[in-house]
PDB file of C-alpha atoms in Angstrom:
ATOM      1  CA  UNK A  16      -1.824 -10.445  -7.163  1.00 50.00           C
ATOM      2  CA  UNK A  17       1.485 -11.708  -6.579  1.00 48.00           C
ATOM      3  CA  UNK A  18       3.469 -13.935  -5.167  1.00 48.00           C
ATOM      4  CA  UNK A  19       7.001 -13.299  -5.158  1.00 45.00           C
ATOM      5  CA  UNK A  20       8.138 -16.159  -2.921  1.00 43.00           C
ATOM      6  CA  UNK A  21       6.684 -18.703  -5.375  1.00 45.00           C
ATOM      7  CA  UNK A  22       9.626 -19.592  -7.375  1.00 43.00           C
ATOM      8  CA  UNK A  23      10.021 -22.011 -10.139  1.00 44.00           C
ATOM      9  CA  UNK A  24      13.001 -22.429 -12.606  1.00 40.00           C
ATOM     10  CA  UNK A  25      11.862 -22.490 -15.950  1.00 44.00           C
ATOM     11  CA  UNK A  26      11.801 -26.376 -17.302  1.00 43.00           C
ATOM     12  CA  UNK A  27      10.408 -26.925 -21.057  1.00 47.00           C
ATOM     13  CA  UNK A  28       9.905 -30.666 -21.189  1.00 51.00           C
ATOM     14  CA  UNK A  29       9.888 -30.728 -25.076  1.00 51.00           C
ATOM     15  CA  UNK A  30       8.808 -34.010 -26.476  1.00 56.00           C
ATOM     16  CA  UNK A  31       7.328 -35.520 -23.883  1.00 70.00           C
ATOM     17  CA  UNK A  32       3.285 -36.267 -24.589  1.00 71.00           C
ATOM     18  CA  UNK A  33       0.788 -34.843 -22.037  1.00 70.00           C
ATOM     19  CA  UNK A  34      -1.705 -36.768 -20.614  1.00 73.00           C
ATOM     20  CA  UNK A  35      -4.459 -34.275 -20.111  1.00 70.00           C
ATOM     21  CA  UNK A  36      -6.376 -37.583 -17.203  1.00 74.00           C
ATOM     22  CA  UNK A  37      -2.894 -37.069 -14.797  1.00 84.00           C
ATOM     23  CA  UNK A  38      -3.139 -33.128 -14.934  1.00 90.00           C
ATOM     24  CA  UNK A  39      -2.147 -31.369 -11.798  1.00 91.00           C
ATOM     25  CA  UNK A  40      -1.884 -27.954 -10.794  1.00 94.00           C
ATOM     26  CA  UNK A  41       1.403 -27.610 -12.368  1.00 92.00           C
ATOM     27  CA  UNK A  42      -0.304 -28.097 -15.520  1.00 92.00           C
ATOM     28  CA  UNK A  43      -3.046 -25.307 -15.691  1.00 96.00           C
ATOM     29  CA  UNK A  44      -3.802 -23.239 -18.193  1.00 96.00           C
ATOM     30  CA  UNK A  45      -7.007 -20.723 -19.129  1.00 97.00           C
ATOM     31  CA  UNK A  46     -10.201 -22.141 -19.762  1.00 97.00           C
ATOM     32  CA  UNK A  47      -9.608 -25.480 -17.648  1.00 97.00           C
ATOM     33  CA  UNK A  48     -11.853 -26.289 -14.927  1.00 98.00           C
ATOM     34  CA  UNK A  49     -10.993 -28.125 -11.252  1.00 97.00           C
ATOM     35  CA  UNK A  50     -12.738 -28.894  -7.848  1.00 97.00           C
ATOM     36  CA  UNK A  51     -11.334 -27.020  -4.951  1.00 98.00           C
ATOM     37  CA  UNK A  52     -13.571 -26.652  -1.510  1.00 96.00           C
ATOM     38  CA  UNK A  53     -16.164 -28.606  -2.915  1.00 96.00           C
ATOM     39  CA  UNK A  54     -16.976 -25.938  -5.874  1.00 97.00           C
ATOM     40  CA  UNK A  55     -15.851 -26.450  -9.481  1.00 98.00           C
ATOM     41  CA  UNK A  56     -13.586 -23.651 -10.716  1.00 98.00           C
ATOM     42  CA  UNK A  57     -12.718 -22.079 -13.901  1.00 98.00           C
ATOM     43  CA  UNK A  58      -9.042 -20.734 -14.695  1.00 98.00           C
ATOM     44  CA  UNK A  59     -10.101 -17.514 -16.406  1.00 98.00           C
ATOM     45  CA  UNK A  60      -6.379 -15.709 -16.435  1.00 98.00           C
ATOM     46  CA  UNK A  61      -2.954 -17.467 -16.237  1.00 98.00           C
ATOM     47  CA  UNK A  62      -0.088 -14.912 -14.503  1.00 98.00           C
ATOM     48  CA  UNK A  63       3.517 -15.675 -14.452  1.00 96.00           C
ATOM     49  CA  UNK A  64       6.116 -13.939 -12.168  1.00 95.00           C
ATOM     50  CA  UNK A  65      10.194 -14.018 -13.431  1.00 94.00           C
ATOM     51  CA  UNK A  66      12.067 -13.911 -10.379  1.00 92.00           C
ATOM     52  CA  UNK A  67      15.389 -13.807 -12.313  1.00 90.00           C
ATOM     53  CA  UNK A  68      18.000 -16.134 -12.404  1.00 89.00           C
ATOM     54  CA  UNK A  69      15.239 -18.430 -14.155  1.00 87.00           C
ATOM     55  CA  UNK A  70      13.126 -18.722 -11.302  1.00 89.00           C
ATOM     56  CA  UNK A  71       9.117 -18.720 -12.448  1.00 92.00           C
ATOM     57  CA  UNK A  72       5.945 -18.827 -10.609  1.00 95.00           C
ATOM     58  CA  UNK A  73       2.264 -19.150 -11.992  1.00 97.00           C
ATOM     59  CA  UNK A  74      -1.109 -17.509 -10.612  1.00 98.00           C
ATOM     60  CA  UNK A  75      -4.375 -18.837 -11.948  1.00 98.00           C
ATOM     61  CA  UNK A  76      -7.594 -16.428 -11.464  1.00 99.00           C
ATOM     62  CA  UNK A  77     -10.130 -18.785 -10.428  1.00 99.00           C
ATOM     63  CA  UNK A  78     -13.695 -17.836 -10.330  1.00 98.00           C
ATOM     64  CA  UNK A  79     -17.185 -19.400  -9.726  1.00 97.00           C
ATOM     65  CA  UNK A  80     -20.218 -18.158 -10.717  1.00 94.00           C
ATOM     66  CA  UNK A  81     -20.041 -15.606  -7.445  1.00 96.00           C
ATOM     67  CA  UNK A  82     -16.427 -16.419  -6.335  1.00 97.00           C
ATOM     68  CA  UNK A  83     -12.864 -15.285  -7.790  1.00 98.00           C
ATOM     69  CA  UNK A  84      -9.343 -16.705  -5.999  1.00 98.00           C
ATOM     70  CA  UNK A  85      -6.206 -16.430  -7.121  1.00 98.00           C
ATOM     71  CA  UNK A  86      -4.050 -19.905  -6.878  1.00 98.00           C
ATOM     72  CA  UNK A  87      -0.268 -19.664  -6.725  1.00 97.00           C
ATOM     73  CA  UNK A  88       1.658 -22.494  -7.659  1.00 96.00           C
ATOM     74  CA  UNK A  89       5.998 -22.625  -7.064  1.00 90.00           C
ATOM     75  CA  UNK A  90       6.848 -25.542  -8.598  1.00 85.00           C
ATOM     76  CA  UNK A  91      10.692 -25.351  -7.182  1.00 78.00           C
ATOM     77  CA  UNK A  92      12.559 -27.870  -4.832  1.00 79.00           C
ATOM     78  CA  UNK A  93       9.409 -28.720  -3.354  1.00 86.00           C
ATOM     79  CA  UNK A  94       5.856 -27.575  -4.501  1.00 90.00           C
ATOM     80  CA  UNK A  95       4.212 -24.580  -2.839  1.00 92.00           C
ATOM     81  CA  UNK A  96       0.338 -24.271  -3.016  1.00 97.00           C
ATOM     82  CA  UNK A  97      -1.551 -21.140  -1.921  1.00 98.00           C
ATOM     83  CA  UNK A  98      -5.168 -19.661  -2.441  1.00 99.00           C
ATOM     84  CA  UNK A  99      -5.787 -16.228  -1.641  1.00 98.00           C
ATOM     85  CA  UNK A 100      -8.235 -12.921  -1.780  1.00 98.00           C
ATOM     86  CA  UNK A 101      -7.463  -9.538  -2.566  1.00 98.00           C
ATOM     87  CA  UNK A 102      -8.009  -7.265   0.399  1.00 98.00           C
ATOM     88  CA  UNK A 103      -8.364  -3.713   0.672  1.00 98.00           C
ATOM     89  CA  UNK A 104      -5.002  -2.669   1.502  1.00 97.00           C
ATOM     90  CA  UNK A 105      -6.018   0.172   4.319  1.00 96.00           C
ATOM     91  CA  UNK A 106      -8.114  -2.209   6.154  1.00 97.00           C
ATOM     92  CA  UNK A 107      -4.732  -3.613   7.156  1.00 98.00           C
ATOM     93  CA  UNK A 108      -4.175  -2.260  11.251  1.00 96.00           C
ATOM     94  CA  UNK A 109      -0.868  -0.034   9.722  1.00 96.00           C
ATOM     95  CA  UNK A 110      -0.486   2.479   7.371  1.00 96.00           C
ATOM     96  CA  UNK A 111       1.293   0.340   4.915  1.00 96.00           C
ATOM     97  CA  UNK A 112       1.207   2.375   2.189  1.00 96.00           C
ATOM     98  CA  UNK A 113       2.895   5.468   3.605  1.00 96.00           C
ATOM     99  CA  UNK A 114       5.107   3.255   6.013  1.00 97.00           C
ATOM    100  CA  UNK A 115       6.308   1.842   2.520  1.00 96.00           C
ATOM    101  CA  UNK A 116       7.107   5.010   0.887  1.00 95.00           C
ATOM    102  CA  UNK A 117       8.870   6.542   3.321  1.00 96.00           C
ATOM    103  CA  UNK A 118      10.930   3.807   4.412  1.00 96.00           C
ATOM    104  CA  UNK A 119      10.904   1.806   1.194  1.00 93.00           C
ATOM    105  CA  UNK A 120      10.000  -1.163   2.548  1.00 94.00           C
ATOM    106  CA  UNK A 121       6.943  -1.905   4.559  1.00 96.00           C
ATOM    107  CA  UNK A 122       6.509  -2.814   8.531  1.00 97.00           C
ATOM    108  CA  UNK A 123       8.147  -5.859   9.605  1.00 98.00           C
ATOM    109  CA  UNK A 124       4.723  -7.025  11.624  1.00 98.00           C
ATOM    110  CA  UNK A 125       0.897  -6.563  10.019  1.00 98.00           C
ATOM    111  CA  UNK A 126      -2.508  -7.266  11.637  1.00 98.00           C
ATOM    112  CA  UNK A 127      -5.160  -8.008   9.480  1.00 98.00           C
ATOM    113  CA  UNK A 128      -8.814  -8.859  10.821  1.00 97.00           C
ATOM    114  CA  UNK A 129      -7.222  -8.951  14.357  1.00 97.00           C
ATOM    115  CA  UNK A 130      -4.347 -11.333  13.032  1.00 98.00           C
ATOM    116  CA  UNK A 131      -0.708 -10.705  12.991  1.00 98.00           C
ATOM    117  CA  UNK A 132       1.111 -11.217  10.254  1.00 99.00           C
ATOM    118  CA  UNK A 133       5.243 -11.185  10.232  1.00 99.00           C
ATOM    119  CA  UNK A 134       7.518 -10.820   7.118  1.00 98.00           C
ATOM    120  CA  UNK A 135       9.228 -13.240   5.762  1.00 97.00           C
ATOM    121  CA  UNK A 136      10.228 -12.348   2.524  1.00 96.00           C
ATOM    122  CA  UNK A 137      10.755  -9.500  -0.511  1.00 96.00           C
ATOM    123  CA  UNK A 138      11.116 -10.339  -3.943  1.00 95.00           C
ATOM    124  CA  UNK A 139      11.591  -7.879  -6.817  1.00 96.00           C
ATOM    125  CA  UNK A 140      10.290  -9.238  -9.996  1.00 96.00           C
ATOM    126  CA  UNK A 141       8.216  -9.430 -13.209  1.00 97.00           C
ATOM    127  CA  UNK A 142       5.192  -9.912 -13.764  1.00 97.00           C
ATOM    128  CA  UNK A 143       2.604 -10.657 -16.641  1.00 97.00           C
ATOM    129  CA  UNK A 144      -0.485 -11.910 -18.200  1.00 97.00           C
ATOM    130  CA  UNK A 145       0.603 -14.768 -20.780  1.00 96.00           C
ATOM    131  CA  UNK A 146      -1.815 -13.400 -22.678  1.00 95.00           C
ATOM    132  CA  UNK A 147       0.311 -11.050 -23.667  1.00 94.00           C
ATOM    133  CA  UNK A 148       4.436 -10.302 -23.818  1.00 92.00           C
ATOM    134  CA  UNK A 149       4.275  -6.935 -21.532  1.00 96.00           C
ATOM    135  CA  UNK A 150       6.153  -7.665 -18.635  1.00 96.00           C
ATOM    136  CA  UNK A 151       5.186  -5.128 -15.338  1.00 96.00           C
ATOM    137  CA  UNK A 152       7.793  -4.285 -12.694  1.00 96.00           C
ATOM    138  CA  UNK A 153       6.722  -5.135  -9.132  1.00 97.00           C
ATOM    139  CA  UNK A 154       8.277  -5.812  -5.139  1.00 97.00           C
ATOM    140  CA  UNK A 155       6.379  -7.881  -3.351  1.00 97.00           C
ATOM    141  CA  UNK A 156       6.317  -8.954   0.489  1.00 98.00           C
ATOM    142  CA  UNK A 157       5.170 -12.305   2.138  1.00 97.00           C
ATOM    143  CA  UNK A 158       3.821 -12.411   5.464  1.00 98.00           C
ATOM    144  CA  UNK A 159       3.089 -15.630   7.697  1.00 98.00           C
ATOM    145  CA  UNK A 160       0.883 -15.592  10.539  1.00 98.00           C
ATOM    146  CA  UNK A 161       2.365 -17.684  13.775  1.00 97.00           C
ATOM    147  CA  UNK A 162       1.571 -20.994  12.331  1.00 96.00           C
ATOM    148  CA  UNK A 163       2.070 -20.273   9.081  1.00 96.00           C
ATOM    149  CA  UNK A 164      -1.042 -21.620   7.526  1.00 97.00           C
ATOM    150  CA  UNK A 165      -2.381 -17.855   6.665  1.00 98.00           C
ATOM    151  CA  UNK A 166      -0.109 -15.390   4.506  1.00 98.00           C
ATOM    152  CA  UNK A 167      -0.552 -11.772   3.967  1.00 98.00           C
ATOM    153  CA  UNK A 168       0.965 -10.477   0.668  1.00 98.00           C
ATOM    154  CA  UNK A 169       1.765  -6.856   0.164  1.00 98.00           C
ATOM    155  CA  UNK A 170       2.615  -5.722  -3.798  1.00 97.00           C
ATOM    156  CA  UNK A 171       3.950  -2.408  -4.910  1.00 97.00           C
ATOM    157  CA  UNK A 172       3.672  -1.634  -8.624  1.00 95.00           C
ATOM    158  CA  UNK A 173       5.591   1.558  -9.370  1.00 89.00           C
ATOM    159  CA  UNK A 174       6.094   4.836  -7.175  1.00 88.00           C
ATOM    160  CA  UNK A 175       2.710   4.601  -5.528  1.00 88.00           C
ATOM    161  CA  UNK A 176       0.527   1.758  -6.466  1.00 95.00           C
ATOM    162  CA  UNK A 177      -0.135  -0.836  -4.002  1.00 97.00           C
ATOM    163  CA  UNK A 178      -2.482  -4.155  -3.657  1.00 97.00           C
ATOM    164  CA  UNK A 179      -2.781  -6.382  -0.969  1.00 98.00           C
ATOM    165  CA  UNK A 180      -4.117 -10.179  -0.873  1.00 98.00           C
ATOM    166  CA  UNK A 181      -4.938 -12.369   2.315  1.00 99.00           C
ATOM    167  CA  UNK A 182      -4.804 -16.231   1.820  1.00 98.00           C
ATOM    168  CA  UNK A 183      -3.812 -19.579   3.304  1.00 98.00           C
ATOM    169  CA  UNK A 184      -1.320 -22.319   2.244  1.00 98.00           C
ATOM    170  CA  UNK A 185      -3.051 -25.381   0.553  1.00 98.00           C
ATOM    171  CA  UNK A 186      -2.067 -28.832  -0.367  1.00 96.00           C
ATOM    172  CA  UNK A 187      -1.966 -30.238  -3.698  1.00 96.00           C
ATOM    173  CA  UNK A 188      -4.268 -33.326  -3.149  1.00 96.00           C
ATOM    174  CA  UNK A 189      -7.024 -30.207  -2.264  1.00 97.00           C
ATOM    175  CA  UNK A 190      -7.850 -30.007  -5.837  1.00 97.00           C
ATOM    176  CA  UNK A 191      -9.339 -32.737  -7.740  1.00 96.00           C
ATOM    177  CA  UNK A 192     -11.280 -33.578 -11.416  1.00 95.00           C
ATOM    178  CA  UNK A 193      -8.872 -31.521 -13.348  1.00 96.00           C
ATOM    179  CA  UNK A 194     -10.579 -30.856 -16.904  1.00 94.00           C
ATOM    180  CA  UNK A 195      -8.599 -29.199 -19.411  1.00 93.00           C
ATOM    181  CA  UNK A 196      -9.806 -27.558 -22.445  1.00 92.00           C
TER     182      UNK A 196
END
């Protein structure tokens, strides 16, 4: 899943000693565990969007033993949390897919599960598993609801391919007893 408006600008802190007892979400990686909604979580996969011009963001895939989430950090002039669910893209109101292909971009207003959704962003990037150095072309779209506590993201991976995620925006101080491995 993506998350195109979660931008971060690259900053390799050589040197300095981590403290893995003040980790925070900035400090992920796979295999360590965390509280969130009072389960304990797993980071299974680590993501990272480029952005260009050396903006970064990271997506953790967190599961449970029935559960999987993806959490988004943007680490840029001010941190940006969000937790979110992949969706099945057609059980969005609109025909996203084929508004998106024929008008290369998708509809400026979405309703999902009776909730509109409006657009406030597209970002062309990169984006990989750090697993491994293959970096995957992708546009993705951001959608608030009216409060802007719920997002809607919309991703397009080639010609054809799309995926679609349905989250919320999260504080930092929503995730506690950070173990790393």
């Amino acid at each position: 899943m993506v998350l195109g408006w979660f931008k971060k600008k690259k900053n390799e802190d050589a040197g300095q000693a981590f403290d893995p007892t003040q980790a925070t979400v900035r400090d992920l990686v796979q295999g360590a565990f965390l509280d969130y909604d009072l389960k304990t979580w797993e980071v299974r996969e680590v993501f990272e969007y480029d952005w260009g011009d050396n903006f970064f963001s990271d997506e953790f895939l967190l599961t449970t033993a029935d559960e999987k989430i993806y959490l988004s950090v943007e680490d840029g002039d001010d941190l940006f949390i969000s937790v979110s669910t992949k969706i099945i893209i057609h059980d969005i109101e609109e025909d996203v897919v084929g508004y998106t292909i024929r008008n290369e971009t998708p509809p400026m207003k979405l309703t999902y599960q009776g909730e509109t959704y409006y657009r406030k962003s597209e970002s062309i990037g990169y984006w990989r598993n750090v697993n491994n150095d293959k970096w995957t072309e992708l546009v993705s779209w951001l959608y608030y609801d009216r409060d802007q506590k719920n997002i809607l993201t919309i991703e397009q991976w080639g010609e054809e391919e799309f995926e679609a995620s349905r989250g919320k925006v999260v504080q930092e101080f929503e995730f506690s007893n950070i173990i790393m491995p």
